[in-house]
Coordinates of C-alpha atoms in Angstrom, one line a residue:
X8 CA 83.6 132.6 89.5
X9 CA 84.4 134.7 86.4
X10 CA 85.9 138.1 86.4
X11 CA 88.8 140.1 84.9
X12 CA 91.8 140.4 87.2
X13 CA 93.1 144.0 87.2
X14 CA 95.8 145.6 89.3
X15 CA 93.9 148.8 89.3
X16 CA 94.5 149.9 85.7
X17 CA 91.0 149.8 84.4
X18 CA 92.1 150.7 81.0
X19 CA 93.3 147.1 80.5
X20 CA 89.6 146.2 79.7
X21 CA 89.8 148.4 76.5
X22 CA 86.7 150.2 77.6
X23 CA 88.4 153.6 77.5
X24 CA 88.6 153.7 73.7
X25 CA 86.4 156.3 72.1
X26 CA 83.4 155.1 70.0
X27 CA 85.0 155.3 66.6
X28 CA 84.6 151.7 65.7
X29 CA 82.2 151.1 62.8
X30 CA 81.3 147.5 63.0
X31 CA 77.6 147.7 63.3
X32 CA 75.1 145.1 64.5
X33 CA 71.9 144.5 62.7
X34 CA 70.2 147.1 64.8
X35 CA 70.7 150.9 64.8
X36 CA 74.0 152.3 65.8
X37 CA 74.0 152.9 69.6
X38 CA 75.6 156.3 69.2
X39 CA 72.5 157.4 67.3
X40 CA 70.6 157.1 70.6
X41 CA 73.4 159.0 72.4
X42 CA 73.0 161.9 69.9
X43 CA 69.3 161.9 70.5
X44 CA 69.8 162.0 74.3
X45 CA 72.2 164.9 73.9
X46 CA 70.1 167.0 71.7
X47 CA 66.4 166.2 72.6
X48 CA 65.4 167.7 75.9
X49 CA 62.2 165.7 76.1
X50 CA 64.1 162.4 76.0
X51 CA 66.7 163.6 78.5
X52 CA 63.9 164.8 80.9
X53 CA 62.1 161.5 80.9
X54 CA 65.2 159.3 81.2
X55 CA 66.6 161.6 83.8
X56 CA 63.4 161.4 85.8
X57 CA 63.4 157.6 85.9
X58 CA 67.1 157.3 86.6
X59 CA 67.3 159.9 89.4
X60 CA 64.2 158.7 91.2
X61 CA 65.4 155.1 91.3
X62 CA 69.0 156.0 92.1
X63 CA 68.0 158.0 95.2
X64 CA 66.1 155.0 96.7
X65 CA 69.2 153.1 97.8
X66 CA 69.5 149.3 97.5
X67 CA 70.0 147.1 100.5
X68 CA 71.2 143.5 100.9
X69 CA 69.2 140.9 103.0
X70 CA 69.3 137.3 104.0
X71 CA 66.0 135.4 104.1
X72 CA 65.9 133.8 107.6
X73 CA 62.3 132.5 107.3
X74 CA 59.1 133.3 105.4
X75 CA 58.4 136.0 108.0
X76 CA 61.9 137.2 108.9
X77 CA 64.9 138.6 107.2
X78 CA 68.3 139.9 108.2
X79 CA 69.8 143.1 106.9
X80 CA 73.4 142.5 105.8
X81 CA 75.9 145.3 105.7
X82 CA 79.3 143.5 105.6
X83 CA 78.3 140.9 103.0
X84 CA 80.4 141.1 99.7
X85 CA 77.1 142.0 97.8
X86 CA 76.4 144.9 100.2
X87 CA 80.0 146.1 99.9
X88 CA 79.9 145.8 96.1
X89 CA 76.7 147.8 95.8
X90 CA 77.9 150.4 98.2
X91 CA 81.1 151.0 96.2
X92 CA 80.9 149.3 92.7
X93 CA 84.3 151.0 91.8
X94 CA 86.7 153.0 93.9
X95 CA 85.2 156.5 94.3
X96 CA 82.0 155.6 92.6
X97 CA 78.9 156.0 94.7
X98 CA 75.9 153.7 94.6
X99 CA 73.8 156.5 93.3
X100 CA 76.0 157.1 90.3
X101 CA 76.2 153.3 89.6
X102 CA 72.4 152.8 89.7
X103 CA 71.8 156.1 87.8
X104 CA 74.0 154.9 84.9
X105 CA 72.5 151.4 84.8
X106 CA 69.0 152.8 84.7
X107 CA 69.9 155.5 82.1
X108 CA 71.6 152.9 79.8
X109 CA 68.6 150.6 80.0
X110 CA 66.2 153.5 79.4
X111 CA 68.1 154.9 76.5
X112 CA 69.5 151.7 74.8
X113 CA 67.5 149.0 76.5
X114 CA 70.9 147.6 77.3
X115 CA 73.3 148.1 80.2
X116 CA 76.7 146.6 80.5
X117 CA 79.3 146.1 83.2
X118 CA 82.6 144.2 83.3
X119 CA 83.4 142.2 86.4
X120 CA 86.8 143.1 87.8
X121 CA 88.9 141.8 90.7
X122 CA 90.5 144.9 92.2
X123 CA 92.3 144.7 95.5
X124 CA 90.9 141.2 96.3
X125 CA 87.3 142.4 95.9
X126 CA 84.8 142.0 93.1
X127 CA 84.0 145.3 91.3
X128 CA 81.8 146.2 88.4
X129 CA 82.9 148.6 85.7
X130 CA 79.9 150.1 83.9
X131 CA 80.6 150.3 80.2
X132 CA 78.6 152.6 77.9
X133 CA 76.7 150.6 75.3
X134 CA 78.4 152.6 72.6
X135 CA 81.7 150.8 73.6
X136 CA 80.6 147.2 73.9
X137 CA 78.3 144.7 72.1
X138 CA 77.5 141.0 72.1
X139 CA 79.0 139.1 69.2
X140 CA 78.4 135.8 67.6
X141 CA 76.8 132.9 69.3
X142 CA 73.1 132.1 68.8
X143 CA 69.8 133.8 69.5
X144 CA 70.0 132.4 73.0
X145 CA 73.4 133.6 74.1
X146 CA 76.3 135.5 72.5
X147 CA 79.7 133.8 71.9
X148 CA 81.5 136.7 73.6
X149 CA 81.3 140.5 74.2
X150 CA 83.6 142.8 72.1
X151 CA 84.7 146.2 73.3
X152 CA 85.6 149.2 71.1
X153 CA 89.3 148.5 72.0
X154 CA 89.1 145.0 70.5
X155 CA 89.1 143.1 73.8
X156 CA 86.8 140.0 74.1
X157 CA 85.0 139.0 77.3
X158 CA 83.2 135.8 78.0
X159 CA 79.5 136.1 78.8
X160 CA 80.0 135.2 82.4
X161 CA 82.6 138.1 82.7
X162 CA 80.0 140.7 81.7
X163 CA 76.9 141.9 83.5
X164 CA 74.4 142.5 80.7
X165 CA 70.9 143.9 81.6
X166 CA 68.6 144.2 78.7
X167 CA 65.0 144.4 77.8
X168 CA 62.7 142.7 75.3
X169 CA 63.5 141.9 71.6
X170 CA 61.0 140.1 69.4
X171 CA 63.9 138.3 67.6
X172 CA 66.3 136.9 70.2
X173 CA 67.3 136.8 73.8
X174 CA 70.7 138.5 73.6
X175 CA 69.9 142.2 73.4
X176 CA 67.1 144.7 73.9
X177 CA 65.4 147.0 71.5
X178 CA 65.6 150.7 72.5
X179 CA 62.2 152.5 73.1
X180 CA 63.8 155.4 71.3
X181 CA 63.5 153.5 68.1
X182 CA 59.7 153.8 68.3
X183 CA 60.0 157.5 69.0
X184 CA 62.5 158.1 66.2
X185 CA 60.0 159.5 63.6
X186 CA 58.3 161.7 66.3
X187 CA 61.6 163.1 67.5
X188 CA 62.8 163.7 63.9
X189 CA 59.5 165.5 63.1
X190 CA 59.9 167.6 66.3
X191 CA 63.5 168.5 65.4
X192 CA 62.5 169.5 61.9
X193 CA 59.5 171.5 63.2
X194 CA 61.8 173.2 65.7
X195 CA 64.2 174.2 62.9
X196 CA 61.3 175.6 60.9
X197 CA 60.0 177.5 63.9
X198 CA 63.4 179.0 64.7
X199 CA 63.6 180.2 61.1
X200 CA 60.1 181.7 61.4
X201 CA 60.9 183.5 64.7
X202 CA 64.2 184.7 63.2
X203 CA 62.4 186.2 60.2
X204 CA 59.5 187.4 62.3
X205 CA 61.8 189.6 64.4
X206 CA 62.6 191.7 61.3
X207 CA 60.4 194.1 59.5
X208 CA 59.2 192.2 56.5
X209 CA 56.8 193.3 53.8
X210 CA 56.4 194.7 50.3
X211 CA 55.8 198.2 48.9
X212 CA 53.0 198.6 46.5
X213 CA 53.2 201.6 44.1
X214 CA 50.1 202.5 42.0
X215 CA 50.2 201.6 38.3
X216 CA 49.4 205.2 37.4
X217 CA 52.2 206.7 39.5
X218 CA 54.8 208.8 37.6
X219 CA 58.0 207.1 36.5
X220 CA 61.1 207.4 38.6
X221 CA 64.5 207.8 37.1
X222 CA 67.6 206.1 38.4
X223 CA 68.4 208.9 40.8
X224 CA 65.0 208.9 42.4
X225 CA 65.0 205.2 42.8
X226 CA 68.4 205.3 44.4
X227 CA 67.2 208.1 46.8
X228 CA 64.1 206.2 47.9
X229 CA 66.0 202.9 48.2
X230 CA 68.5 204.5 50.5
X231 CA 65.8 206.1 52.6
X232 CA 64.0 202.8 53.0
X233 CA 67.1 200.9 53.8
X234 CA 67.9 203.4 56.5
X235 CA 64.5 202.8 58.0
X236 CA 64.2 199.1 57.7
X237 CA 67.7 198.2 59.1
X238 CA 67.3 197.1 62.7
X239 CA 63.6 196.4 62.2
X240 CA 62.7 200.1 61.7
X241 CA 63.9 201.1 65.2
X242 CA 66.8 203.3 64.0
X243 CA 65.8 204.9 60.8
X244 CA 63.1 207.4 61.8
X245 CA 59.7 207.5 60.0
X246 CA 59.6 206.7 56.3
X247 CA 57.6 208.9 53.9
X248 CA 55.7 206.9 51.2
X249 CA 55.4 208.8 48.0
X250 CA 52.9 208.8 45.0
X251 CA 50.2 206.8 46.9
X252 CA 52.5 203.9 47.8
X253 CA 51.2 201.4 50.3
X254 CA 53.2 199.0 52.6
X255 CA 51.8 195.5 53.0
X256 CA 53.3 193.4 55.8
X257 CA 54.4 189.9 55.0
X258 CA 55.0 187.6 58.0
X259 CA 53.4 185.0 60.1
X260 CA 51.1 184.8 63.1
X261 CA 53.3 183.8 66.1
X262 CA 50.3 181.8 67.5
X263 CA 50.4 179.6 64.4
X264 CA 53.9 178.5 65.3
X265 CA 52.4 176.5 68.2
X266 CA 55.9 176.3 69.7
X267 CA 54.9 175.4 73.3
X268 CA 52.1 173.0 72.2
X269 CA 54.4 171.1 69.9
X270 CA 57.1 170.7 72.5
X271 CA 54.5 169.6 75.1
X272 CA 53.2 167.0 72.7
X273 CA 56.6 165.5 72.1
X274 CA 57.2 165.3 75.9
X275 CA 53.9 163.7 76.4
X276 CA 54.7 161.0 73.8
X277 CA 58.1 160.4 75.4
X278 CA 56.5 160.1 78.8
X279 CA 53.9 157.6 77.4
X280 CA 56.7 155.5 75.9
X281 CA 58.2 155.1 79.4
X282 CA 54.8 154.8 81.2
X283 CA 55.2 158.0 83.2
X284 CA 52.1 160.1 84.1
X285 CA 52.6 163.6 82.4
X286 CA 52.0 165.7 85.6
X287 CA 55.1 164.1 87.2
X288 CA 57.4 165.6 84.5
X289 CA 55.8 169.1 84.6
X290 CA 52.8 168.7 82.2
X291 CA 50.1 170.1 84.5
X292 CA 47.2 170.7 82.1
X293 CA 44.9 168.2 83.8
X294 CA 46.6 168.1 87.2
X295 CA 44.9 168.7 90.5
X296 CA 46.5 168.5 93.9
X297 CA 44.6 165.3 94.6
X298 CA 45.7 163.4 91.5
X299 CA 49.3 164.7 91.8
X300 CA 49.5 163.3 95.3
X301 CA 48.0 160.0 94.1
X302 CA 50.4 159.8 91.2
X303 CA 53.3 160.3 93.5
X304 CA 52.0 157.5 95.6
X305 CA 51.8 155.2 92.6
X306 CA 55.1 156.4 91.2
X307 CA 57.1 153.7 93.0
X308 CA 54.4 151.1 92.4
X309 CA 53.3 151.2 88.8
X310 CA 55.8 153.5 87.1
X311 CA 59.1 152.6 88.7
X312 CA 58.1 149.4 90.4
X313 CA 58.9 147.2 87.4
X314 CA 62.3 148.9 87.0
X315 CA 63.3 148.1 90.6
X316 CA 62.1 144.5 90.4
X317 CA 64.0 144.0 87.2
X318 CA 67.3 145.5 88.5
X319 CA 67.0 143.5 91.8
X320 CA 66.6 140.2 90.0
X321 CA 69.3 140.9 87.4
X322 CA 71.9 141.7 90.0
X323 CA 71.0 138.6 92.0
X324 CA 71.1 136.4 88.9
X325 CA 74.3 137.8 87.3
X326 CA 76.4 139.0 90.3
X327 CA 75.5 137.0 93.4
X328 CA 76.8 133.6 92.1
X329 CA 80.3 135.1 91.9
X330 CA 80.2 136.0 95.6
X331 CA 80.8 133.7 98.6
X332 CA 78.1 132.9 101.3
X333 CA 75.3 133.8 98.9
X334 CA 72.7 131.3 100.1
X335 CA 69.3 133.0 100.7
X336 CA 70.9 136.4 100.0
X337 CA 69.0 139.0 97.9
X338 CA 69.0 142.7 97.3
X339 CA 66.1 145.1 97.4
X340 CA 65.5 148.8 96.7
X341 CA 64.4 150.8 99.7
X342 CA 61.0 151.6 98.2
X343 CA 59.3 151.4 101.6
X344 CA 60.9 154.6 102.7
X345 CA 59.1 156.4 99.9
X346 CA 55.7 154.7 100.4
X347 CA 55.4 155.4 104.2
X348 CA 54.3 159.0 103.8
X349 CA 55.4 161.9 105.8
X350 CA 56.5 161.6 109.5
X351 CA 53.2 162.7 110.8
X352 CA 51.3 160.0 108.9
X353 CA 53.8 157.4 110.0
X354 CA 53.6 158.5 113.6
X355 CA 49.8 158.4 113.6
X356 CA 49.7 154.9 111.9
X357 CA 52.3 153.5 114.3
X358 CA 50.6 154.7 117.4
X359 CA 47.3 153.3 116.3
X360 CA 48.9 150.0 115.3
X361 CA 50.7 149.6 118.6
X362 CA 48.0 150.9 120.9
X363 CA 50.4 153.3 122.6
X364 CA 53.4 155.6 122.3
X365 CA 56.2 154.0 120.3
X366 CA 59.2 156.5 120.6
X367 CA 61.1 157.5 123.7
X368 CA 62.0 161.1 124.6
X369 CA 65.6 160.7 123.5
X370 CA 64.6 159.1 120.2
X371 CA 62.5 162.1 119.5
X372 CA 65.3 164.5 120.5
X373 CA 67.8 162.7 118.3
X374 CA 65.5 163.2 115.3
X375 CA 65.7 166.9 116.0
X376 CA 69.5 166.9 116.5
X377 CA 69.2 167.5 120.3
X378 CA 71.3 165.8 122.9
X379 CA 69.9 163.0 125.1
X380 CA 68.5 163.8 128.5
X381 CA 68.6 161.7 131.7
X382 CA 65.6 159.4 132.0
X383 CA 64.7 159.9 128.3
X384 CA 65.2 156.3 127.3
X385 CA 62.0 155.1 129.0
X386 CA 58.9 154.8 127.0
X387 CA 56.2 157.0 128.5
X388 CA 52.7 155.7 128.6
X389 CA 49.9 158.3 129.3
X390 CA 47.4 157.4 132.0
X391 CA 44.6 157.4 129.4
X392 CA 46.2 154.5 127.5
X393 CA 45.8 151.2 129.3
X394 CA 45.6 147.7 128.1
X395 CA 42.0 147.0 127.2
X396 CA 41.1 150.7 127.4
X397 CA 41.6 153.2 124.7
X398 CA 42.9 151.9 121.4
X399 CA 45.3 154.8 120.8
X400 CA 46.9 157.6 122.7
X401 CA 45.3 159.9 120.1
X402 CA 41.9 159.1 121.5
X403 CA 40.7 161.6 124.0
X404 CA 37.4 160.3 125.3
X405 CA 35.5 157.1 126.0
X406 CA 32.5 155.9 124.1
X407 CA 29.9 158.6 123.5
X408 CA 27.1 156.6 125.2
X409 CA 25.6 155.2 122.1
X410 CA 28.3 152.5 121.7
X411 CA 30.1 154.5 119.0
X412 CA 33.6 155.7 120.0
X413 CA 34.1 159.4 119.6
X414 CA 36.3 160.1 116.5
X415 CA 39.7 161.5 117.0
X416 CA 40.5 165.0 115.7
X417 CA 37.6 167.2 114.6
X418 CA 34.1 165.9 115.4
X419 CA 32.4 164.8 112.3
X420 CA 28.9 164.4 111.0
X421 CA 27.5 161.1 109.8
X422 CA 28.8 161.8 106.3
X423 CA 32.3 162.4 107.6
X424 CA 32.2 166.2 107.3
X425 CA 33.8 168.0 110.3
X426 CA 31.0 169.5 112.3
X427 CA 33.2 172.5 113.2
X428 CA 33.1 173.6 109.5
X429 CA 30.1 175.9 109.1
X430 CA 28.0 176.9 106.2
X431 CA 29.4 178.9 103.3
X432 CA 27.5 182.0 104.5
X433 CA 28.9 181.7 108.0
X434 CA 32.5 181.1 106.9
X435 CA 32.3 183.9 104.3
X436 CA 31.0 186.3 106.9
X437 CA 33.7 185.3 109.3
X438 CA 36.4 186.0 106.7
X439 CA 34.7 189.4 105.9
X440 CA 34.7 190.4 109.6
X441 CA 38.3 189.4 110.1
X442 CA 39.6 191.1 106.9
X443 CA 37.6 194.3 107.5
X444 CA 38.7 194.5 111.1
X445 CA 42.3 193.9 110.1
X446 CA 42.1 196.6 107.5
X447 CA 40.6 199.1 109.9
X448 CA 43.3 198.4 112.5
X449 CA 46.1 199.0 109.9
X450 CA 44.4 202.2 108.7
X451 CA 44.0 203.5 112.2
X452 CA 47.7 202.7 113.0
X453 CA 48.8 204.7 109.9
X454 CA 46.6 207.7 110.9
X455 CA 48.1 207.7 114.4
X456 CA 51.7 207.4 113.3
X457 CA 51.2 210.0 110.5
X458 CA 49.5 212.4 112.9
X459 CA 52.2 212.1 115.5
X460 CA 54.9 212.8 112.9
X461 CA 53.0 215.7 111.4
X462 CA 52.5 217.3 114.9
X463 CA 56.3 217.2 115.5
X464 CA 57.5 218.4 112.1
X465 CA 56.9 220.7 109.2
X466 CA 54.2 220.0 106.7
X467 CA 52.4 216.7 105.7
X468 CA 54.3 213.5 106.5
X469 CA 55.6 211.1 103.9
X470 CA 52.7 208.7 103.9
X471 CA 54.1 206.3 101.3
X472 CA 57.3 205.9 103.3
X473 CA 55.3 205.1 106.4
X474 CA 53.2 202.6 104.5
X475 CA 56.3 200.9 103.1
X476 CA 57.8 200.6 106.5
X477 CA 55.1 198.2 107.7
X478 CA 54.4 196.4 104.4
X479 CA 56.2 193.1 105.2
X480 CA 54.4 192.7 108.5
X481 CA 51.1 193.5 107.0
X482 CA 51.6 191.0 104.1
X483 CA 52.6 188.2 106.5
X484 CA 49.5 188.8 108.7
X485 CA 47.3 189.1 105.7
X486 CA 48.5 185.8 104.3
X487 CA 48.0 184.0 107.6
X488 CA 44.5 185.4 108.0
X489 CA 43.5 184.5 104.4
X490 CA 45.0 181.0 104.6
X491 CA 43.3 180.2 107.9
X492 CA 39.9 181.2 106.7
X493 CA 40.6 179.9 103.2
X494 CA 41.3 176.4 104.4
X495 CA 37.8 176.3 106.1
X496 CA 36.1 177.8 103.0
X497 CA 37.7 175.3 100.7
X498 CA 36.5 172.4 102.9
X499 CA 33.0 173.9 102.8
X500 CA 33.0 173.7 99.0
X501 CA 34.6 170.2 99.1
X502 CA 32.0 168.8 101.4
X503 CA 29.1 170.3 99.4
X504 CA 30.3 167.9 96.7
X505 CA 31.4 165.0 98.9
X506 CA 28.1 164.9 100.9
X507 CA 26.3 164.2 97.6
X508 CA 28.8 162.0 95.7
X509 CA 31.3 160.6 98.1
X510 CA 30.2 160.8 101.8
X511 CA 33.1 158.7 103.0
X512 CA 35.6 161.1 101.2
X513 CA 37.3 158.1 99.6
X514 CA 40.4 159.2 97.7
X515 CA 40.2 162.8 99.0
X516 CA 42.1 164.6 101.7
X517 CA 41.8 168.2 102.8
X518 CA 45.5 168.5 103.3
X519 CA 46.2 168.2 99.5
X520 CA 44.5 171.6 99.0
X521 CA 46.9 173.4 101.3
X522 CA 49.5 174.3 98.7
X523 CA 46.9 175.9 96.4
X524 CA 45.2 177.7 99.4
X525 CA 48.5 179.2 100.5
X526 CA 49.2 180.4 97.0
X527 CA 45.8 181.9 96.7
X528 CA 46.2 183.6 100.1
X529 CA 49.5 185.1 98.9
X530 CA 47.9 186.5 95.8
X531 CA 44.9 188.0 97.6
X532 CA 47.1 189.4 100.3
X533 CA 49.3 191.1 97.7
X534 CA 46.3 192.5 95.8
X535 CA 44.7 193.9 99.0
X536 CA 48.0 195.4 100.1
X537 CA 48.4 197.1 96.7
X538 CA 44.8 198.5 97.0
X539 CA 45.8 200.1 100.3
X540 CA 49.1 201.4 98.9
X541 CA 47.3 202.9 95.9
X542 CA 44.8 204.7 98.2
X543 CA 47.7 206.1 100.3
X544 CA 49.6 207.2 97.1
X545 CA 46.6 209.2 95.9
X546 CA 46.3 211.0 99.2
X547 CA 50.1 211.7 99.0
X548 CA 49.8 213.1 95.5
X549 CA 46.6 215.0 95.7
X550 CA 46.2 216.3 99.2
X551 CA 47.8 219.3 100.9
X552 CA 46.8 220.5 104.4
X553 CA 43.7 218.4 104.3
X554 CA 45.6 215.1 104.1
X555 CA 44.1 213.9 107.4
X556 CA 40.5 214.0 106.1
X557 CA 41.6 212.5 102.8
X558 CA 43.4 209.7 104.5
X559 CA 40.4 208.9 106.6
X560 CA 38.3 208.7 103.5
X561 CA 40.9 206.5 101.8
X562 CA 40.8 204.2 104.9
X563 CA 37.0 203.9 104.5
X564 CA 37.5 203.0 100.8
X565 CA 40.1 200.4 101.7
X566 CA 37.7 198.9 104.3
X567 CA 35.0 198.6 101.6
X568 CA 37.6 196.9 99.3
X569 CA 38.2 194.4 102.1
X570 CA 34.6 193.4 102.2
X571 CA 34.6 192.9 98.4
X572 CA 37.9 191.0 98.6
X573 CA 36.4 188.7 101.2
X574 CA 33.4 187.9 98.9
X575 CA 35.6 187.3 95.9
X576 CA 38.1 185.1 97.8
X577 CA 35.3 183.1 99.5
X578 CA 33.7 182.3 96.1
X579 CA 37.0 181.2 94.6
X580 CA 38.0 179.0 97.6
X581 CA 34.6 177.4 97.8
X582 CA 34.7 176.7 94.1
X583 CA 38.2 175.3 94.2
X584 CA 37.4 173.0 97.1
X585 CA 34.4 171.6 95.3
X586 CA 36.3 171.2 92.1
X587 CA 39.1 169.3 93.9
X588 CA 36.6 167.0 95.7
X589 CA 34.8 166.4 92.4
X590 CA 38.0 165.3 90.7
X591 CA 38.9 162.9 93.6
X592 CA 35.3 161.5 93.5
X593 CA 35.5 160.5 89.8
X594 CA 33.2 163.2 88.5
X595 CA 33.8 164.3 85.0
X596 CA 31.4 167.2 84.2
X597 CA 30.7 170.6 85.8
X598 CA 27.7 172.8 85.3
X599 CA 27.7 176.6 85.9
X600 CA 24.8 177.8 88.2
X601 CA 24.2 181.6 88.2
X602 CA 23.6 182.9 91.7
X603 CA 22.9 186.2 93.5
X604 CA 20.1 188.7 93.1
X605 CA 21.6 190.8 90.4
X606 CA 24.1 188.5 88.5
X607 CA 26.2 190.1 85.7
X608 CA 24.9 189.5 82.2
X609 CA 27.7 187.2 81.1
X610 CA 27.2 184.9 84.1
X611 CA 23.4 184.9 83.6
X612 CA 23.8 184.0 80.0
X613 CA 25.8 180.9 80.8
X614 CA 23.5 179.5 83.5
X615 CA 23.4 175.7 83.0
X616 CA 26.5 175.6 80.7
X617 CA 28.2 172.2 81.0
X618 CA 31.8 171.4 80.3
X619 CA 34.4 168.7 81.1
X620 CA 35.9 168.9 84.6
X621 CA 39.3 170.0 83.3
X622 CA 37.9 172.5 80.7
X623 CA 37.0 176.2 81.1
X624 CA 33.6 177.8 80.6
X625 CA 32.8 180.3 77.9
X626 CA 33.8 183.2 80.1
X627 CA 37.3 181.7 80.4
X628 CA 36.9 180.7 84.0
X629 CA 37.5 177.2 85.5
X630 CA 35.1 178.0 88.3
X631 CA 33.3 181.0 89.8
X632 CA 35.9 183.4 91.3
X633 CA 38.8 181.8 89.4
X634 CA 41.7 184.0 90.2
X635 CA 43.2 183.5 86.7
X636 CA 40.2 185.3 85.1
X637 CA 39.6 189.0 84.5
X638 CA 38.6 191.1 87.5
X639 CA 35.2 192.1 86.0
X640 CA 34.3 188.5 85.9
X641 CA 35.2 187.9 89.6
X642 CA 34.2 190.7 91.9
X643 CA 31.2 189.9 94.1
X644 CA 30.4 186.7 92.1
X645 CA 27.9 184.5 93.8
X646 CA 27.7 181.7 91.2
X647 CA 28.3 178.0 92.0
X648 CA 29.0 174.8 90.3
X649 CA 27.1 171.5 90.0
X650 CA 28.9 168.3 89.0
X651 CA 28.0 165.1 87.2
X652 CA 29.4 161.9 85.8
X653 CA 29.7 161.5 82.1
X654 CA 27.1 159.1 80.9

């Protein structure tokens, strides 16, 4: 058992000395990586992503009882050490530092201490300690910046791969050095360009045949121009150019600076060096809700899985031998907690696996911070769940007569499509009816309230004030209405693709579309609300005693806008659902199909146009009805998409 005995004065290790020592190993100075981490946001983002996601998992200690059984240990010295590596240091901060050091330097160090009769680990920044001497297999000792030497078994040293020896790792930052340097230089250049571009820059051209100026005239013009040009021309009035003079601007095109693109490229390269999918660190160019969900599922398998296995094994190999009662003891990150899915998914899987309810009333109440009730500790088994009967309490009916059990949840067609989801035309018409009816109710309500106020007062009522009073409620109801119908319309579009390419809907789930659908509902609700407010504002501004008739006409216009809004939103939701399903089904190409009796010329011209799944069409749209496009390209669009796999 090797460790440093300390009475609590951790400074005795020499690890508190600042990194001013200059003895350099063969490799790059470690504080160079520190400077890169401090100044390069892309590096800090990627390393922080890895460290924070691993640190928040928690690491538990177990004893292997048999091949199929294990025991969780909470009072074992290993569990106590990991719970509090140092006094007042949390497990989160300890793991975060280890992971960050390995990610940045490919080396992480800790000095073993005996404090208060317990083994502790003091994390030491790699800038303050290094292996020294020895052979390519093991160092002779470790030297700190303060001059202290520690035997190899007194130090926890976690490092990665080096092609030259087994004693130290090679930082991945080294492979990014040129890219980061290039990015830094480019940033400096772009800053200079932006700094100069914010000023009025150019030259004055005076014709060769213009009359000569004497010194007084030159001084007069120079003073006038200086007065104008200082502050970018904002404070000096309007200059007067004389004798046919011409001003030619000299500057740069801001688009040529490519500031965002360059920063994004550097972040992508940094993410690739650490094997992180770009969407997980905010690069969403090719992200869909389906693939983001899948990438989160794979995060703790493919991206962070190797990290957790490495740390588990290193701690067991380097720390556990110094602790008593360590036979069959090991530690493990709590990755299962992240892989189980949300509570609803866990509950559904558990009830299916057990064949019955698996939580008591009081267990459920405790999850919701409610007190226990009498009789709540007994597991309730519904009458429709009997041994040898239904397989799950979520089943609601016996066999359908043909030997095939009825599916739980929504009834489905043979392809897996919910049979309660109608055709596009039926779902679109349902949205139109609901939205028009809602609009008419709101308009009638405003007419009644305004009429009552006008009858009891002098002159026309303040229509805008009345409108604003109910705005929040209208928006909330609009969003709920649009989201409800939107979820069905998106599924219509999705199953139009899935029925052809992926009947079992493998890798696709309707729930992953909800976030986008809610955002789209919020946008359409705000736009429809603004259309109504604008109509009321015109009545307020332009009408006098005839405001009642004008308000009725405005209500009719708003109702017509509701019908158009329903068509536009339906096309967008159908297109999005199909696009999402295509991505989940491995399709890579999309083809524009012009629809409707009288399509707009721009859409008719691009009929049959084919682009990559993540690209945009020549009209700038990702799909028909794309809310990010111009309004003239969206209203009453009946176009659709076909999909294909790249050959």
